[in-house]
Amino acid sequence: MSSQPLRLQLDSAALANNWRTLDGMSGAARAGAAVKANGYGLGARDVVKLLSTAGCRDFFVAHWREAEEISGLVDPSQISVLNGVLPQEVERAKRLGAKPVVNSTAQALRWAEAGGGLCDLMIDSGINRLGLSPADIGDPILRKLDIDICMSHLASADEDAAQNAAQQKLFADVRRYVPARRYSLANSAGICLGTDYHFDLTRPGLALYGGLPRAELRGKIHPVALPQAAILQIRDVQAGAQIGYNATFTAPRPMRLGVVSLGYADGYLRTFSNTGSLHHNGKILPVVGRVSMDLTIVDISGCDTLHEGDWLDLDNDLVKNARLSGLSQYELLTGLGARYDRVWHS
Ligand SMILES: *Cc1c(COP(=O)(O)O)cnc(C)c1O
């Protein structure tokens, strides 16, 4: 057991249950898992192990390095690399044996010329990010590919936007012209849009990790990660004391403060200065002054039982934290950083 003063308490049962819930909500389709960006900050290797035990078979990363990091845990043919394959990545890709998600006719040619092998194909159905334009689906180079998953990505599934149905319709049409073993459209939010969006495989990310991109998931999806930080020092200050960088907080009365091992390098961003709060045994401990790189100061007045080394909980309500900070739930998770001990329990 390491003694890092910063840890993520990770609930393996909640992760597995969230996947099972999303798999169930996907109807006849199976749910895969987006595990890019280190499993949305939670630790990709542990996430992949737990989800494959739960029954998940398809894993999506963005980079080849991320695919390498989880190779050995599942068969490489179960890993899709969403960002595709650049000329300088072809050799690495062939060596690993994971699937590039081919995003253009140029990439299709590149992959075919490198000897091909199983790949996936992204169709751009309106997000105008990565993916083959629908106008290119007749290109003969596609016939040279051995396509496992033909997919597209929804731009606005977290809203009730007309764009959702437009993308669904376009993808359903494209599907008739692109031969593939399986078809996939929905991310976490897309799963909530109904059967028409499920096709053969869904690709949830955020909701696996406790995020709620749509209200339909409330009560069904549960938090997975609870960050905790230790108190490094307790100090008593007089009324008028100025707290932290640039003295943005002045003590209105004598206060007891806890200086906590948590900062913006740990994803606790400066936006929580004077607005965020930590918790201890149900008591709210408001952040006072600026959050700095490694330290945050909280008001622990009246908490006489707290000592240096004691653990404080962060708020793990992603919806609330997103509202409070102006950050997305995605940013709150992927920003967690490398300094946490990641501790899984069931
Ligand atoms: C990140 C990503 C997902 C997962 O999206 P969530 O909104 O986190 O569920 C699915 N598909 C693609 C192509 C992605 O980039």
Tab-separated table of C-alpha atoms and ligand atoms in Angstrom:
chain	number	residue	atom	x	y	z
A	1	MET	CA	0.000	0.000	0.000
A	2	SER	CA	1.583	3.263	-1.041
A	3	SER	CA	1.263	6.359	1.084
A	4	GLN	CA	0.372	8.942	-1.542
A	5	PRO	CA	-1.655	11.732	0.084
A	6	LEU	CA	-4.033	11.652	-2.855
A	7	ARG	CA	-6.139	8.711	-3.978
A	8	LEU	CA	-9.044	7.696	-6.153
A	9	GLN	CA	-11.396	5.228	-4.517
A	10	LEU	CA	-12.663	3.213	-7.446
A	11	ASP	CA	-15.759	1.040	-7.264
A	12	SER	CA	-15.281	-1.997	-9.515
A	13	ALA	CA	-18.855	-3.214	-8.948
A	14	ALA	CA	-20.237	0.174	-10.029
A	15	LEU	CA	-18.105	0.104	-13.191
A	16	ALA	CA	-19.269	-3.419	-14.099
A	17	ASN	CA	-22.892	-2.571	-13.267
A	18	ASN	CA	-22.773	0.591	-15.375
A	19	TRP	CA	-21.521	-1.474	-18.314
A	20	ARG	CA	-24.234	-4.122	-17.780
A	21	THR	CA	-26.876	-1.394	-17.581
A	22	LEU	CA	-25.677	0.199	-20.831
A	23	ASP	CA	-25.415	-3.219	-22.483
A	24	GLY	CA	-29.013	-3.910	-21.420
A	25	MET	CA	-30.185	-0.503	-22.628
A	26	SER	CA	-28.521	-1.245	-25.997
A	27	GLY	CA	-31.196	-3.867	-26.676
A	28	ALA	CA	-30.143	-6.441	-29.243
A	29	ALA	CA	-26.825	-4.646	-29.728
A	30	ARG	CA	-23.811	-5.300	-27.521
A	31	ALA	CA	-22.067	-2.550	-25.614
A	32	GLY	CA	-18.355	-2.006	-26.090
A	33	ALA	CA	-16.323	0.490	-24.056
A	34	ALA	CA	-14.437	3.675	-24.847
A	35	VAL	CA	-11.291	3.456	-22.706
A	36	LYS	CA	-9.283	6.242	-24.351
A	37	ALA	CA	-7.417	8.847	-22.282
A	38	ASN	CA	-6.463	6.246	-19.676
A	39	GLY	CA	-10.026	5.033	-19.246
A	40	TYR	CA	-11.298	8.615	-18.850
A	41	GLY	CA	-8.713	9.132	-16.118
A	42	LEU	CA	-9.598	6.086	-14.022
A	43	GLY	CA	-6.838	3.776	-15.294
A	44	ALA	CA	-7.297	1.995	-18.617
A	45	ARG	CA	-5.658	-1.295	-17.673
A	46	ASP	CA	-7.857	-1.889	-14.634
A	47	VAL	CA	-10.947	-0.745	-16.523
A	48	VAL	CA	-10.243	-3.165	-19.394
A	49	LYS	CA	-9.648	-6.066	-16.998
A	50	LEU	CA	-12.859	-5.408	-15.086
A	51	LEU	CA	-14.994	-4.830	-18.163
A	52	SER	CA	-13.745	-7.893	-20.006
A	53	THR	CA	-14.640	-9.944	-16.938
A	54	ALA	CA	-18.097	-8.343	-17.058
A	55	GLY	CA	-18.454	-9.480	-20.693
A	56	CYS	CA	-17.304	-6.508	-22.733
A	57	ARG	CA	-15.430	-7.453	-25.896
A	58	ASP	CA	-14.783	-4.267	-27.868
A	59	PHE	CA	-12.487	-1.511	-26.601
A	60	PHE	CA	-11.937	1.903	-28.177
A	61	VAL	CA	-8.836	4.037	-27.681
A	62	ALA	CA	-7.619	7.139	-29.513
A	63	HIS	CA	-3.862	6.548	-29.778
A	64	TRP	CA	-1.650	3.594	-30.661
A	65	ARG	CA	0.188	4.008	-27.365
A	66	GLU	CA	-3.134	3.557	-25.582
A	67	ALA	CA	-3.715	0.372	-27.579
A	68	GLU	CA	-0.249	-0.877	-26.613
A	69	GLU	CA	-0.947	-0.155	-22.959
A	70	ILE	CA	-3.956	-2.488	-22.896
A	71	SER	CA	-2.599	-5.101	-25.276
A	72	GLY	CA	-1.978	-8.358	-23.488
A	73	LEU	CA	-5.204	-7.918	-21.520
A	74	VAL	CA	-7.452	-8.661	-24.483
A	75	ASP	CA	-6.842	-9.928	-27.988
A	76	PRO	CA	-5.545	-7.057	-30.160
A	77	SER	CA	-8.424	-7.662	-32.595
A	78	GLN	CA	-10.739	-6.389	-29.842
A	79	ILE	CA	-9.037	-2.977	-29.778
A	80	SER	CA	-10.000	-0.131	-32.139
A	81	VAL	CA	-7.775	2.929	-32.546
A	82	LEU	CA	-10.166	5.780	-33.274
A	83	ASN	CA	-7.623	8.337	-34.448
A	84	GLY	CA	-6.661	6.135	-37.379
A	85	VAL	CA	-3.246	5.431	-38.791
A	86	LEU	CA	-0.696	7.994	-39.982
A	87	PRO	CA	2.171	7.072	-42.309
A	88	GLN	CA	4.580	7.029	-39.356
A	89	GLU	CA	2.253	4.723	-37.393
A	90	VAL	CA	1.690	1.963	-39.940
A	91	GLU	CA	4.594	-0.197	-38.812
A	92	ARG	CA	3.627	0.104	-35.166
A	93	ALA	CA	0.024	-0.712	-36.026
A	94	LYS	CA	0.938	-3.846	-37.979
A	95	ARG	CA	3.227	-4.999	-35.174
A	96	LEU	CA	0.508	-4.630	-32.531
A	97	GLY	CA	-2.343	-6.105	-34.527
A	98	ALA	CA	-5.053	-3.800	-33.164
A	99	LYS	CA	-7.546	-2.310	-35.646
A	100	PRO	CA	-7.070	1.165	-37.036
A	101	VAL	CA	-10.327	3.030	-37.503
A	102	VAL	CA	-9.828	4.111	-41.107
A	103	ASN	CA	-10.980	7.693	-41.438
A	104	SER	CA	-10.420	8.588	-45.105
A	105	THR	CA	-9.766	7.093	-48.532
A	106	ALA	CA	-6.083	8.035	-48.102
A	107	GLN	CA	-5.949	5.974	-44.922
A	108	ALA	CA	-7.792	3.129	-46.604
A	109	LEU	CA	-5.144	3.119	-49.350
A	110	ARG	CA	-2.348	3.316	-46.779
A	111	TRP	CA	-3.737	0.374	-44.836
A	112	ALA	CA	-4.408	-1.720	-47.936
A	113	GLU	CA	-0.892	-1.057	-49.281
A	114	ALA	CA	0.628	-2.034	-45.950
A	115	GLY	CA	-0.948	-5.457	-46.349
A	116	GLY	CA	-4.296	-4.640	-44.799
A	117	GLY	CA	-5.728	-6.860	-42.164
A	118	LEU	CA	-8.819	-6.397	-40.105
A	119	CYS	CA	-9.778	-2.735	-39.607
A	120	ASP	CA	-12.736	-0.555	-38.731
A	121	LEU	CA	-14.170	2.299	-40.757
A	122	MET	CA	-15.507	5.663	-39.535
A	123	ILE	CA	-18.133	7.372	-41.663
A	124	ASP	CA	-18.658	11.078	-41.069
A	125	SER	CA	-22.424	11.488	-40.840
A	126	GLY	CA	-22.382	15.160	-39.902
A	127	ILE	CA	-19.972	15.903	-37.065
A	128	ASN	CA	-17.309	16.917	-39.606
A	129	ARG	CA	-14.516	15.653	-37.427
A	130	LEU	CA	-12.789	12.410	-38.419
A	131	GLY	CA	-14.319	10.028	-40.916
A	132	LEU	CA	-14.925	9.203	-44.517
A	133	SER	CA	-17.309	11.589	-46.280
A	134	PRO	CA	-20.489	9.867	-47.459
A	135	ALA	CA	-19.577	11.030	-50.989
A	136	ASP	CA	-16.578	8.680	-50.853
A	137	ILE	CA	-18.381	5.480	-49.956
A	138	GLY	CA	-18.363	4.354	-53.581
A	139	ASP	CA	-14.569	4.579	-53.753
A	140	PRO	CA	-13.174	1.235	-54.947
A	141	ILE	CA	-10.389	1.301	-52.344
A	142	LEU	CA	-12.975	0.440	-49.687
A	143	ARG	CA	-13.503	-2.921	-51.370
A	144	LYS	CA	-9.900	-3.736	-50.489
A	145	LEU	CA	-10.567	-3.415	-46.768
A	146	ASP	CA	-11.603	-6.176	-44.399
A	147	ILE	CA	-13.969	-4.134	-42.232
A	148	ASP	CA	-15.039	-5.351	-38.828
A	149	ILE	CA	-16.941	-2.336	-37.420
A	150	CYS	CA	-18.372	0.341	-39.700
A	151	MET	CA	-19.179	3.222	-37.388
A	152	SER	CA	-20.241	6.832	-37.191
A	153	HIS	CA	-20.319	9.280	-34.302
A	154	LEU	CA	-23.207	11.447	-33.077
A	155	ALA	CA	-22.498	15.140	-32.568
A	156	SER	CA	-25.428	16.112	-30.337
A	157	ALA	CA	-26.750	12.960	-28.686
A	158	ASP	CA	-26.755	14.702	-25.288
A	159	GLU	CA	-29.418	17.097	-26.614
A	160	ASP	CA	-32.803	16.605	-28.248
A	161	ALA	CA	-31.486	17.967	-31.527
A	162	ALA	CA	-32.800	17.344	-35.032
A	163	GLN	CA	-29.210	16.486	-35.945
A	164	ASN	CA	-29.571	13.104	-34.181
A	165	ALA	CA	-32.242	11.758	-36.501
A	166	ALA	CA	-30.433	13.218	-39.526
A	167	GLN	CA	-27.243	11.379	-38.616
A	168	GLN	CA	-29.135	8.172	-37.836
A	169	LYS	CA	-30.857	8.245	-41.207
A	170	LEU	CA	-27.654	8.960	-43.092
A	171	PHE	CA	-25.813	6.147	-41.312
A	172	ALA	CA	-28.664	3.697	-41.940
A	173	ASP	CA	-28.436	4.553	-45.663
A	174	VAL	CA	-24.650	4.333	-45.840
A	175	ARG	CA	-24.804	0.979	-44.144
A	176	ARG	CA	-26.447	-0.577	-47.169
A	177	TYR	CA	-23.419	0.273	-49.327
A	178	VAL	CA	-20.518	-0.472	-46.977
A	179	PRO	CA	-19.987	-4.143	-46.244
A	180	ALA	CA	-18.834	-4.743	-42.679
A	181	ARG	CA	-19.339	-7.371	-40.020
A	182	ARG	CA	-20.930	-4.950	-37.573
A	183	TYR	CA	-22.369	-1.427	-37.528
A	184	SER	CA	-22.115	1.032	-34.652
A	185	LEU	CA	-23.411	4.563	-34.031
A	186	ALA	CA	-24.248	5.329	-30.400
A	187	ASN	CA	-22.037	6.694	-27.627
A	188	SER	CA	-23.376	6.832	-24.028
A	189	ALA	CA	-25.967	9.492	-24.800
A	190	GLY	CA	-26.878	7.854	-28.110
A	191	ILE	CA	-27.892	4.661	-26.298
A	192	CYS	CA	-30.751	6.664	-24.711
A	193	LEU	CA	-32.119	7.696	-28.126
A	194	GLY	CA	-33.723	4.329	-28.782
A	195	THR	CA	-33.489	1.135	-30.811
A	196	ASP	CA	-32.924	2.885	-34.153
A	197	TYR	CA	-29.599	4.120	-32.831
A	198	HIS	CA	-28.261	0.808	-31.516
A	199	PHE	CA	-27.364	-1.178	-34.661
A	200	ASP	CA	-24.983	-4.048	-33.653
A	201	LEU	CA	-22.651	-2.389	-31.184
A	202	THR	CA	-22.741	0.663	-28.934
A	203	ARG	CA	-19.670	2.582	-27.716
A	204	PRO	CA	-20.314	4.098	-24.295
A	205	GLY	CA	-17.557	5.954	-22.505
A	206	LEU	CA	-18.671	8.670	-20.101
A	207	ALA	CA	-21.599	6.766	-18.564
A	208	LEU	CA	-19.398	3.750	-17.772
A	209	TYR	CA	-17.465	6.004	-15.450
A	210	GLY	CA	-20.504	7.489	-13.765
A	211	GLY	CA	-21.127	10.450	-16.061
A	212	LEU	CA	-24.700	11.416	-16.946
A	213	PRO	CA	-24.890	12.946	-20.428
A	214	ARG	CA	-28.687	12.618	-20.455
A	215	ALA	CA	-31.393	12.655	-17.792
A	216	GLU	CA	-32.593	9.166	-18.840
A	217	LEU	CA	-29.498	7.722	-17.160
A	218	ARG	CA	-30.198	9.269	-13.773
A	219	GLY	CA	-30.696	6.583	-11.127
A	220	LYS	CA	-29.404	3.883	-13.489
A	221	ILE	CA	-25.756	4.890	-13.713
A	222	HIS	CA	-23.717	5.220	-10.531
A	223	PRO	CA	-20.491	7.031	-9.619
A	224	VAL	CA	-17.291	5.004	-9.934
A	225	ALA	CA	-14.542	7.356	-8.778
A	226	LEU	CA	-14.318	9.154	-5.453
A	227	PRO	CA	-11.195	11.326	-5.166
A	228	GLN	CA	-9.799	11.841	-1.674
A	229	ALA	CA	-6.996	14.106	-0.494
A	230	ALA	CA	-5.131	14.218	2.809
A	231	ILE	CA	-4.756	17.203	5.120
A	232	LEU	CA	-1.078	18.221	5.183
A	233	GLN	CA	-1.313	20.963	7.786
A	234	ILE	CA	-3.877	22.553	10.057
A	235	ARG	CA	-3.596	26.206	10.912
A	236	ASP	CA	-5.613	28.577	13.055
A	237	VAL	CA	-5.875	32.112	11.705
A	238	GLN	CA	-7.188	35.363	13.109
A	239	ALA	CA	-9.930	37.501	11.594
A	240	GLY	CA	-8.390	39.534	8.777
A	241	ALA	CA	-5.878	36.858	7.728
A	242	GLN	CA	-5.401	36.727	3.965
A	243	ILE	CA	-5.510	33.281	2.459
A	244	GLY	CA	-3.607	31.892	-0.529
A	245	TYR	CA	-2.191	33.391	-3.735
A	246	ASN	CA	-3.279	36.974	-4.420
A	247	ALA	CA	-5.166	37.094	-1.128
A	248	THR	CA	-8.568	36.449	-2.723
A	249	PHE	CA	-10.048	35.441	0.643
A	250	THR	CA	-9.862	37.316	3.937
A	251	ALA	CA	-10.934	35.519	7.102
A	252	PRO	CA	-14.082	37.258	8.441
A	253	ARG	CA	-13.521	35.692	11.878
A	254	PRO	CA	-10.985	33.419	13.549
A	255	MET	CA	-10.885	30.240	11.473
A	256	ARG	CA	-9.320	26.804	11.465
A	257	LEU	CA	-7.983	25.901	8.031
A	258	GLY	CA	-6.911	22.603	6.502
A	259	VAL	CA	-4.210	22.737	3.835
A	260	VAL	CA	-4.943	19.797	1.568
A	261	SER	CA	-2.784	17.799	-0.853
A	262	LEU	CA	-4.821	18.657	-3.936
A	263	GLY	CA	-4.272	21.201	-6.672
A	264	TYR	CA	-4.864	22.073	-10.257
A	265	ALA	CA	-2.157	19.604	-11.291
A	266	ASP	CA	-4.583	16.984	-9.949
A	267	GLY	CA	-7.462	18.261	-12.025
A	268	TYR	CA	-8.872	20.350	-9.184
A	269	LEU	CA	-8.843	23.440	-11.333
A	270	ARG	CA	-8.563	27.057	-10.256
A	271	THR	CA	-12.200	27.543	-11.150
A	272	PHE	CA	-13.035	25.874	-7.795
A	273	SER	CA	-11.226	28.682	-5.900
A	274	ASN	CA	-13.609	30.154	-3.288
A	275	THR	CA	-16.506	28.111	-4.765
A	276	GLY	CA	-15.743	24.401	-4.429
A	277	SER	CA	-15.917	22.328	-1.286
A	278	LEU	CA	-14.532	19.096	0.148
A	279	HIS	CA	-16.385	16.848	2.584
A	280	HIS	CA	-15.735	14.995	5.796
A	281	ASN	CA	-18.337	12.732	7.394
A	282	GLY	CA	-21.125	14.633	5.696
A	283	LYS	CA	-19.787	18.038	6.708
A	284	ILE	CA	-19.153	20.527	3.893
A	285	LEU	CA	-15.718	22.163	3.991
A	286	PRO	CA	-15.676	25.219	1.674
A	287	VAL	CA	-12.575	26.036	-0.344
A	288	VAL	CA	-11.115	29.370	0.758
A	289	GLY	CA	-8.737	31.321	-1.477
A	290	ARG	CA	-7.104	30.191	-4.683
A	291	VAL	CA	-6.552	26.592	-5.610
A	292	SER	CA	-2.830	26.315	-6.390
A	293	MET	CA	-0.814	23.667	-8.248
A	294	ASP	CA	-0.418	21.231	-5.346
A	295	LEU	CA	-2.494	22.708	-2.539
A	296	THR	CA	-6.037	23.709	-1.699
A	297	ILE	CA	-7.145	25.334	1.550
A	298	VAL	CA	-10.490	24.514	3.152
A	299	ASP	CA	-12.374	25.891	6.109
A	300	ILE	CA	-12.475	23.202	8.806
A	301	SER	CA	-13.676	25.481	11.606
A	302	GLY	CA	-15.642	23.447	14.131
A	303	CYS	CA	-14.194	20.096	12.982
A	304	ASP	CA	-12.144	19.467	16.096
A	305	THR	CA	-11.648	15.784	15.340
A	306	LEU	CA	-9.680	16.409	12.129
A	307	HIS	CA	-5.916	15.860	12.162
A	308	GLU	CA	-3.039	16.127	9.746
A	309	GLY	CA	-3.053	13.016	7.555
A	310	ASP	CA	-6.844	12.650	7.661
A	311	TRP	CA	-8.655	12.111	4.376
A	312	LEU	CA	-11.191	14.517	2.920
A	313	ASP	CA	-13.593	13.552	0.132
A	314	LEU	CA	-14.067	15.507	-3.039
A	315	ASP	CA	-17.586	15.895	-4.353
A	316	ASN	CA	-18.135	13.111	-6.911
A	317	ASP	CA	-21.335	14.552	-8.347
A	318	LEU	CA	-20.124	15.120	-11.896
A	319	VAL	CA	-23.279	16.923	-13.019
A	320	LYS	CA	-23.055	19.375	-10.136
A	321	ASN	CA	-19.300	19.887	-10.545
A	322	ALA	CA	-19.748	20.526	-14.247
A	323	ARG	CA	-22.378	23.161	-13.510
A	324	LEU	CA	-20.234	24.752	-10.795
A	325	SER	CA	-17.028	24.844	-12.819
A	326	GLY	CA	-18.204	25.410	-16.374
A	327	LEU	CA	-16.193	22.306	-17.341
A	328	SER	CA	-17.717	19.256	-18.976
A	329	GLN	CA	-18.103	15.969	-17.096
A	330	TYR	CA	-15.565	14.584	-19.575
A	331	GLU	CA	-12.967	17.200	-18.610
A	332	LEU	CA	-13.545	16.640	-14.906
A	333	LEU	CA	-12.709	12.934	-15.318
A	334	THR	CA	-9.918	13.057	-17.890
A	335	GLY	CA	-8.198	15.902	-16.031
A	336	LEU	CA	-7.625	13.869	-12.871
A	337	GLY	CA	-3.932	13.508	-13.506
A	338	ALA	CA	-1.197	11.060	-12.593
A	339	ARG	CA	-0.615	11.718	-8.891
A	340	TYR	CA	-3.535	9.719	-7.493
A	341	ASP	CA	-3.156	6.238	-6.104
A	342	ARG	CA	-5.898	4.416	-7.933
A	343	VAL	CA	-7.436	2.003	-5.431
A	344	TRP	CA	-10.068	-0.450	-6.701
A	345	HIS	CA	-12.522	-2.139	-4.377
A	346	SER	CA	-15.776	-3.985	-4.874
B	1	LIG	C1	-15.178	9.086	-27.087
B	1	LIG	C2	-15.976	8.384	-28.105
B	1	LIG	C3	-17.051	7.568	-27.712
B	1	LIG	C4	-17.579	7.523	-26.301
B	1	LIG	O1	-18.362	8.671	-26.086
B	1	LIG	P1	-19.105	9.000	-24.692
B	1	LIG	O2	-19.827	10.267	-24.976
B	1	LIG	O3	-18.016	9.176	-23.682
B	1	LIG	O4	-19.983	7.871	-24.374
B	1	LIG	C5	-17.667	6.831	-28.700
B	1	LIG	N1	-17.282	6.907	-29.988
B	1	LIG	C6	-16.267	7.713	-30.415
B	1	LIG	C7	-15.914	7.765	-31.841
B	1	LIG	C8	-15.603	8.482	-29.480
B	1	LIG	O5	-14.631	9.313	-29.883
